[in-house]
Structure formats: C-alpha cells, structure tokens
Coordinates of C-alpha atoms and ligand atoms in Angstrom, one line a residue:
X106 CA -25.8 -6.7 -52.4
X107 CA -27.3 -9.5 -54.4
X108 CA -27.5 -13.1 -53.2
X109 CA -25.8 -15.5 -55.6
X110 CA -26.2 -19.3 -55.6
X111 CA -24.6 -21.9 -57.8
X112 CA -24.2 -25.6 -57.6
X113 CA -21.7 -28.1 -59.0
X114 CA -21.9 -31.8 -59.1
X115 CA -19.3 -33.9 -57.3
X116 CA -18.5 -35.8 -60.5
X117 CA -14.7 -36.0 -60.4
X118 CA -11.9 -33.5 -60.3
X119 CA -13.0 -30.4 -62.2
X120 CA -11.4 -29.9 -65.7
X121 CA -9.9 -26.8 -67.1
X122 CA -13.3 -26.3 -68.8
X123 CA -15.1 -26.2 -65.5
X124 CA -12.5 -23.9 -64.1
X125 CA -12.4 -21.3 -67.0
X126 CA -16.1 -21.7 -67.8
X127 CA -17.5 -21.5 -64.3
X128 CA -15.5 -21.7 -61.1
X129 CA -13.1 -18.9 -62.0
X130 CA -15.9 -16.5 -62.7
X131 CA -17.4 -17.2 -59.2
X132 CA -14.2 -16.0 -57.4
X133 CA -14.6 -12.3 -57.9
X134 CA -18.3 -12.4 -57.0
X135 CA -17.3 -13.2 -53.4
X136 CA -16.1 -9.7 -53.0
X137 CA -19.2 -7.9 -54.3
X138 CA -22.1 -10.2 -53.4
X139 CA -23.4 -12.6 -50.8
X140 CA -22.4 -15.9 -52.4
X141 CA -23.5 -19.5 -51.7
X142 CA -21.7 -22.3 -53.5
X143 CA -22.9 -25.8 -53.1
X144 CA -21.5 -29.3 -53.9
X145 CA -24.8 -30.9 -55.0
X146 CA -24.6 -34.5 -53.9
X147 CA -28.3 -35.0 -53.8
X148 CA -28.3 -34.2 -57.6
X149 CA -25.5 -36.6 -58.1
X150 CA -27.4 -39.7 -56.9
X151 CA -30.1 -39.2 -59.6
X152 CA -27.7 -41.4 -61.5
X153 CA -26.1 -44.5 -59.8
X154 CA -23.0 -43.6 -57.7
X155 CA -20.6 -45.9 -56.0
X156 CA -20.9 -44.7 -52.3
X157 CA -17.1 -44.6 -51.7
X158 CA -16.5 -42.8 -55.0
X159 CA -19.3 -40.2 -54.2
X160 CA -17.7 -39.5 -50.8
X161 CA -14.2 -39.1 -52.3
X162 CA -15.5 -36.9 -55.2
X163 CA -17.4 -34.7 -52.8
X164 CA -14.3 -33.9 -50.9
X165 CA -12.3 -33.5 -54.1
X166 CA -14.7 -31.0 -55.5
X167 CA -14.8 -29.0 -52.3
X168 CA -11.0 -29.0 -52.1
X169 CA -10.8 -27.9 -55.8
X170 CA -13.3 -25.1 -55.2
X171 CA -11.3 -23.8 -52.3
X172 CA -8.0 -24.2 -54.1
X173 CA -9.4 -22.2 -57.1
X174 CA -10.0 -19.3 -54.7
X175 CA -13.5 -19.8 -53.2
X176 CA -12.8 -18.9 -49.6
X177 CA -14.9 -20.4 -46.8
X178 CA -14.5 -17.0 -45.1
X179 CA -15.8 -15.0 -48.0
X180 CA -18.6 -17.2 -49.3
X181 CA -20.9 -19.9 -48.0
X182 CA -19.3 -23.2 -49.2
X183 CA -21.2 -26.3 -48.3
X184 CA -22.5 -29.8 -49.3
X185 CA -26.2 -30.0 -50.3
X186 CA -27.1 -33.0 -48.2
X187 CA -26.0 -31.2 -45.1
X188 CA -28.8 -28.7 -45.4
X189 CA -32.2 -30.7 -45.3
X190 CA -34.1 -27.6 -46.3
X191 CA -33.2 -28.2 -50.0
X192 CA -35.0 -31.5 -50.0
X193 CA -37.8 -30.2 -47.9
X194 CA -38.6 -27.3 -50.2
X195 CA -38.1 -29.6 -53.2
X196 CA -41.0 -31.8 -52.1
X197 CA -43.3 -28.7 -52.1
X198 CA -42.0 -27.9 -55.6
X199 CA -42.7 -31.5 -56.7
X200 CA -46.3 -30.6 -56.0
X201 CA -46.1 -27.2 -57.8
X202 CA -44.4 -28.2 -61.0
X203 CA -46.5 -29.9 -63.7
X204 CA -45.7 -33.2 -65.5
X205 CA -46.0 -31.3 -68.7
X206 CA -43.3 -28.9 -67.7
X207 CA -40.8 -31.6 -66.7
X208 CA -41.6 -33.5 -69.9
X209 CA -40.1 -30.6 -71.9
X210 CA -36.7 -30.7 -70.1
X211 CA -34.0 -31.6 -72.7
X212 CA -31.4 -32.6 -70.1
X213 CA -33.7 -35.3 -68.8
X214 CA -34.0 -36.7 -72.3
X215 CA -30.2 -36.6 -72.8
X216 CA -29.4 -38.1 -69.4
X217 CA -32.1 -40.8 -69.5
X218 CA -30.9 -41.9 -72.9
X219 CA -32.8 -44.6 -74.8
X220 CA -34.3 -46.5 -71.9
X221 CA -36.3 -43.8 -70.3
X222 CA -38.4 -46.2 -68.3
X223 CA -35.2 -47.2 -66.5
X224 CA -34.3 -43.6 -65.4
X225 CA -34.8 -42.8 -61.7
X226 CA -37.7 -40.7 -60.7
X227 CA -35.1 -38.5 -59.0
X228 CA -33.6 -37.7 -62.4
X229 CA -37.1 -36.7 -63.6
X230 CA -37.7 -34.2 -60.8
X231 CA -34.0 -33.0 -60.7
X232 CA -35.1 -29.5 -61.9
X233 CA -37.5 -29.1 -59.0
X234 CA -34.6 -29.8 -56.6
X235 CA -32.5 -27.3 -58.4
X236 CA -35.3 -24.7 -58.1
X237 CA -35.4 -25.4 -54.4
X238 CA -31.6 -25.0 -54.1
X239 CA -31.8 -21.5 -55.3
X240 CA -35.2 -20.4 -53.9
X241 CA -34.7 -21.7 -50.4
X242 CA -32.2 -18.8 -50.1
X243 CA -34.2 -16.3 -52.1
X244 CA -31.1 -16.1 -54.2
X245 CA -31.6 -14.0 -57.4
X246 CA -28.4 -14.3 -59.3
X247 CA -27.4 -17.7 -60.6
X248 CA -24.2 -18.1 -62.6
X249 CA -24.5 -21.3 -64.8
X250 CA -23.6 -22.6 -68.2
X251 CA -25.9 -22.2 -71.1
X252 CA -27.1 -25.9 -70.7
X253 CA -28.8 -24.9 -67.4
X254 CA -30.9 -22.1 -68.9
X255 CA -34.0 -24.2 -69.3
X256 CA -33.8 -25.4 -65.7
X257 CA -33.7 -21.8 -64.5
X258 CA -36.7 -20.9 -66.6
X259 CA -38.5 -23.8 -64.9
X260 CA -37.4 -22.5 -61.5
X261 CA -39.0 -19.2 -62.4
X262 CA -42.2 -20.9 -63.5
X263 CA -42.3 -22.8 -60.2
X264 CA -41.8 -19.6 -58.2
X265 CA -44.4 -17.8 -60.2
X266 CA -47.0 -20.6 -59.8
X267 CA -46.3 -20.9 -56.1
X268 CA -46.8 -17.1 -55.6
X269 CA -49.9 -17.2 -57.8
X270 CA -51.6 -20.3 -56.3
X271 CA -51.1 -19.1 -52.7
X272 CA -51.7 -15.4 -53.5
X273 CA -48.3 -14.3 -52.1
X274 CA -45.3 -12.4 -53.4
X275 CA -42.8 -14.7 -51.7
X276 CA -40.3 -16.2 -54.1
X277 CA -38.3 -13.7 -56.1
X278 CA -37.4 -13.9 -59.8
X279 CA -34.2 -15.5 -60.6
X280 CA -31.7 -13.9 -63.1
X281 CA -29.5 -16.4 -64.9
X282 CA -25.9 -15.2 -65.3
X283 CA -25.1 -17.3 -68.4
X284 CA -21.4 -17.8 -68.8
X285 CA -20.4 -16.8 -72.3
X286 CA -19.5 -19.3 -75.0
X287 CA -16.2 -17.4 -75.3
X288 CA -15.2 -19.1 -72.1
X289 CA -16.2 -22.5 -73.6
X290 CA -13.2 -24.9 -73.5
X291 CA -13.3 -27.7 -76.1
X292 CA -11.8 -31.2 -76.1
X293 CA -8.1 -31.4 -76.8
X294 CA -8.8 -34.2 -79.2
X295 CA -11.8 -32.8 -81.0
X296 CA -12.3 -29.0 -81.2
X297 CA -16.0 -29.4 -81.9
X298 CA -16.8 -31.1 -78.6
X299 CA -16.9 -29.7 -75.2
X300 CA -14.1 -30.6 -72.8
X301 CA -15.8 -33.0 -70.4
X302 CA -15.2 -35.1 -67.3
X303 CA -17.2 -37.9 -68.9
X304 CA -15.1 -38.2 -72.1
X305 CA -13.6 -41.7 -72.0
X306 CA -10.2 -40.3 -73.1
X307 CA -8.3 -38.5 -70.3
X308 CA -6.1 -37.0 -73.1
X309 CA -9.1 -34.9 -74.1
X310 CA -9.0 -32.8 -71.0
X311 CA -6.8 -31.1 -68.4
X312 CA -7.8 -32.0 -64.9
X313 CA -7.1 -29.5 -62.1
X314 CA -4.9 -32.1 -60.4
X315 CA -2.8 -32.9 -63.4
X316 CA 0.9 -32.4 -62.7
X317 CA 3.3 -30.5 -65.0
X318 CA 4.4 -33.5 -67.0
X319 CA 0.9 -34.7 -67.6
X320 CA -0.1 -31.2 -68.8
X321 CA 2.9 -31.0 -71.1
X322 CA 2.1 -34.4 -72.5
X323 CA -1.5 -33.7 -73.1
X324 CA -0.8 -30.4 -74.8
X325 CA 1.9 -31.9 -76.9
X326 CA -0.5 -34.6 -78.1
X327 CA -3.5 -32.2 -78.6
X328 CA -5.0 -32.3 -82.0
X329 CA -4.0 -29.3 -84.2
X330 CA -3.7 -28.6 -87.9
X331 CA -0.5 -28.1 -90.0
X332 CA -1.0 -24.4 -90.7
X333 CA 0.6 -21.4 -89.0
X334 CA -1.3 -19.1 -86.7
X335 CA -3.0 -16.2 -88.4
X336 CA -3.0 -12.6 -87.2
X337 CA -6.7 -12.3 -86.8
X338 CA -9.5 -14.2 -85.2
X339 CA -11.7 -14.5 -88.3
X340 CA -9.1 -16.7 -89.9
X341 CA -9.6 -19.3 -87.1
X342 CA -13.2 -19.7 -87.9
X343 CA -12.8 -23.1 -89.6
X344 CA -10.0 -24.3 -87.4
X345 CA -11.7 -25.4 -84.1
X346 CA -8.6 -27.0 -82.5
X347 CA -6.4 -23.9 -83.2
X348 CA -9.2 -21.7 -82.0
X349 CA -9.6 -23.7 -78.8
X350 CA -5.9 -23.6 -77.9
X351 CA -5.7 -19.8 -78.6
X352 CA -8.8 -19.4 -76.5
X353 CA -7.3 -21.3 -73.6
X354 CA -4.0 -19.4 -73.6
X355 CA -5.9 -16.1 -73.7
X356 CA -8.2 -17.1 -70.9
X357 CA -5.5 -18.5 -68.6
X358 CA -3.3 -15.4 -69.0
X359 CA -6.2 -12.9 -68.9
X360 CA -5.5 -11.6 -72.3
X361 CA -7.7 -11.2 -75.4
X362 CA -7.5 -13.7 -78.2
X363 CA -6.5 -10.9 -80.5
X364 CA -3.6 -10.2 -78.2
X365 CA -2.4 -13.8 -78.2
X366 CA -2.6 -13.9 -82.0
X367 CA -0.7 -10.7 -82.3
X368 CA 2.1 -12.3 -80.4
X369 CA 2.0 -15.7 -82.1
X370 CA 1.0 -14.9 -85.7
X371 CA 3.2 -16.7 -88.2
X372 CA 4.3 -19.4 -85.8
X373 CA 3.3 -23.1 -85.9
X374 CA 2.1 -25.2 -83.1
X375 CA 5.6 -26.4 -82.4
X376 CA 6.3 -23.0 -81.0
X377 CA 2.9 -22.2 -79.6
X378 CA 2.3 -25.4 -77.6
X379 CA 5.3 -24.9 -75.2
X380 CA 4.1 -21.4 -74.5
X381 CA 0.7 -22.7 -73.7
X382 CA 2.0 -25.5 -71.5
X383 CA 4.2 -23.0 -69.6
X384 CA 1.2 -20.7 -69.0
X385 CA -1.0 -23.6 -67.9
X386 CA 1.6 -25.1 -65.5
X387 CA 2.3 -21.6 -64.0
X388 CA -1.5 -21.0 -63.4
X389 CA -2.6 -24.5 -62.4
X390 CA 0.5 -25.6 -60.4
X391 CA -0.4 -23.6 -57.3
X392 CA -4.1 -24.8 -57.6
X393 CA -3.0 -28.4 -57.8
X394 CA -0.7 -28.0 -54.8
X395 CA -3.3 -26.4 -52.7
X396 CA -5.9 -29.0 -53.6
X397 CA -3.5 -31.8 -52.6
X398 CA -2.7 -30.0 -49.3
X399 CA -6.4 -29.7 -48.5
X400 CA -7.1 -33.3 -49.3
X401 CA -4.3 -34.4 -46.9
X402 CA -6.4 -33.2 -44.0
X403 CA -9.9 -34.3 -44.6
X404 CA -11.0 -33.5 -41.0
X405 CA -10.1 -29.8 -41.5
X406 CA -11.8 -29.8 -44.9
X407 CA -15.0 -31.4 -43.4
X408 CA -14.9 -28.8 -40.6
X409 CA -14.9 -26.0 -43.1
X410 CA -17.8 -27.6 -44.9
X411 CA -19.8 -28.1 -41.7
X412 CA -19.4 -24.4 -40.9
X413 CA -20.6 -23.6 -44.4
X414 CA -23.6 -25.8 -43.8
X415 CA -24.4 -23.9 -40.6
X416 CA -24.3 -20.5 -42.3
X417 CA -26.5 -21.8 -45.2
X418 CA -29.0 -23.3 -42.8
X419 CA -29.3 -20.1 -40.9
X420 CA -30.5 -18.4 -44.1
X421 CA -32.6 -21.3 -45.4
X422 CA -34.5 -22.2 -42.2
X423 CA -36.7 -19.1 -41.9
X424 CA -37.5 -19.1 -45.6
X425 CA -38.5 -22.8 -45.5
X426 CA -40.6 -22.1 -42.3
X427 CA -42.4 -19.3 -44.0
X428 CA -43.0 -21.4 -47.2
X429 CA -44.5 -24.2 -45.0
X430 CA -46.8 -21.7 -43.3
X431 CA -47.9 -20.3 -46.6
X432 CA -48.8 -23.9 -47.8
X433 CA -50.8 -24.4 -44.6
X434 CA -48.7 -26.9 -42.7
X435 CA -49.4 -26.9 -39.0
X436 CA -46.7 -24.7 -37.5
X437 CA -44.1 -26.5 -35.3
X438 CA -42.7 -24.9 -32.2
Ligands
LIG81 N1 -27.7 -28.7 -62.5 C1 -26.5 -28.0 -62.4 C2 -25.4 -28.6 -63.3 O1 -25.5 -29.8 -63.7 C3 -25.9 -28.1 -61.0 C4 -26.9 -27.4 -60.0 C5 -27.7 -28.0 -59.1 C6 -27.1 -26.0 -59.9 N2 -28.4 -27.0 -58.4 C7 -28.0 -25.8 -58.9 C8 -26.6 -24.9 -60.6 C9 -28.5 -24.5 -58.5 C10 -27.1 -23.6 -60.3 C11 -28.0 -23.5 -59.2 O2 -24.5 -27.9 -63.7

C-alpha cells in the first residue's frame, strides 16, 4: 500500500475544474492506498489573505472535499497549520535547497509578477514547504496538476541532497501522478483558458456550490460556435469551446468523448446545452447540498479536521524526530 499526499489551497469554493481535474481522482485512491489530503493554509499566506476570508475559505474547502467523497474515516483529511511538523521540516529544507534551484521556479515568476522585489520571502520558499508537506510523511505518490511538476522535481532534488549530504537513505523518491490534460476543464467564456477560481468573471466557471438555476444560466451563456456537433473528436480540434463542453459532459457522466459525440452528432448547442445542464445538476446537486449541510455545523467540521490532524501528526512526528537527529540537533526527551 503506497502512501499518497496531496494539498489544495483554501482559495475559495472549488470549481468544476478542480473537481474533475483533481479532487474526483483522489476519491478512489482512499480505497487502495493510505491517503493524506491537506488544506494548505500555510501556502495560502504566501500571498496576502484577509484573515476572516482565509478562515471561511479553509472551512469551505474542507467541506467541499468531504462533500466530494473524501471521507475522514477513509483518509487523513486535515489543515496544514494544525501539524507544526510541516513548517519544522520546511526550515531544514530551506537550508538544503539552493538559491539557484528556487530561481528556476516558473510559478514564483508567475505569482510574483512584475514587482518581484515586493513578493514575500514565503512565496519564494513555497516549494521547500511543499517538499516538506510530502516528505514529512515519507509519502511517495503525489497526484497533482501538470503545473506542479517542477515543484515535485525540486522536492526530489531536496530529498536527494539531504540524503547525500548526511550520508543517509532517509527520504524516499516521490512519484508525481500527473492528472492528464484530458481532464482539463476550460473557461466557459474562452475555450483556450483554464477554468479558474481567479478569473474575474464568475460566468467563466461552475462553482461546486452553484445552485441549479445558476448552473443552467452559466451553461446557457457559455461561449460556443454556430456549427453542429460532429461525429468524431478530430473535427473538434479547432473548436475549443465545443470541445470543452463535450469534455465536461463526458467527464461528468463517466463516458468517453467519442460516446458523447455519437449521441449528439448532428445537433446544435441549443439541444446539447440542456443535456449538459441536466447532467451537471444531477451530479453536483448532491455535492452542493452536502457541502451546505457540513457548513451549517462548523463545530462538527472542525472536530473532523482536528481528528485528521492527530492522525497526520502521529505519522509525521517520528519522521521529523529522525530528520532532526540526522541533522545533529540535540535530542529532546
Ligand atoms: N502547490 C500546490 C498547488 O498550488 C498545493 C500543494 C501544497 C501541494 N503542498 C502540496 C500539492 C503537496 C501536492 C503536494 O496546487
């Protein structure tokens, strides 16, 4: 049984893109592997967060994850700041990673934007914390989007340098489980851009807490083209919006895109969109309801997260302790 770790930032209610591209793929892993899923609030504050918003979004993300099928009984579901070992190991890794390595991180360049001097130093060492998240559990399987590949390579470089510098074989190699581009959900307004929580237009995305009317409205207004649906995937090549909607219907109903096209070939979007809306509402309705139910009782939600943190800590503590010994820190009773 492999140990799986993944993290997700508490940056608002997850979108259909987060769900189909990541969260939904984590659900079956709970049955086959030992899984840890973490709401990474320490990562969130590398960019300015309003405290009340951060708190609300942390609970929202946890509720969404549970509503999507991550069960606190089957996996370890917790909040990063509840387990100090992440930050403690990250400090050691700050002293292992080289400036030159971090200077190559493309996500830092993207997130820091033009005024790099004004970026927080936390944003700069973000990848070191991410390496600690995974390695403090000796997790080896990490399901992430393609945009995180470089960070996982860095984590492996850190693990290797730690092992080499201290002459140990302590941290294992991490295997990225990159979620395929097939599961990539694009904006409803522009089929060439990723569906994103940070898009200024709410019309561009489906949020997991959107009600049926909102979903119907967003799909109705989604950008399409005037042509009919073809009977083969190749014909969608230059029609990103059409391709996206076909992809969403296929993903949400667990069918292949070919299968969806076989059913809808020769129809226009006037007929296709209601079918898509119906499938989305049927699938997301129960998730939304469960999410709202969980958020009505924050004490129960917090209690589930506290239990998760205890389970996580029980795994992390001995690994951190050993790492500290290897480094030469005076052992504490
Ligand atoms: N950096 C990841 C993201 O933005 C989130 C994350 C933090 C993560 N720690 C992690 C993902 C550890 C996988 C493993 O998507």
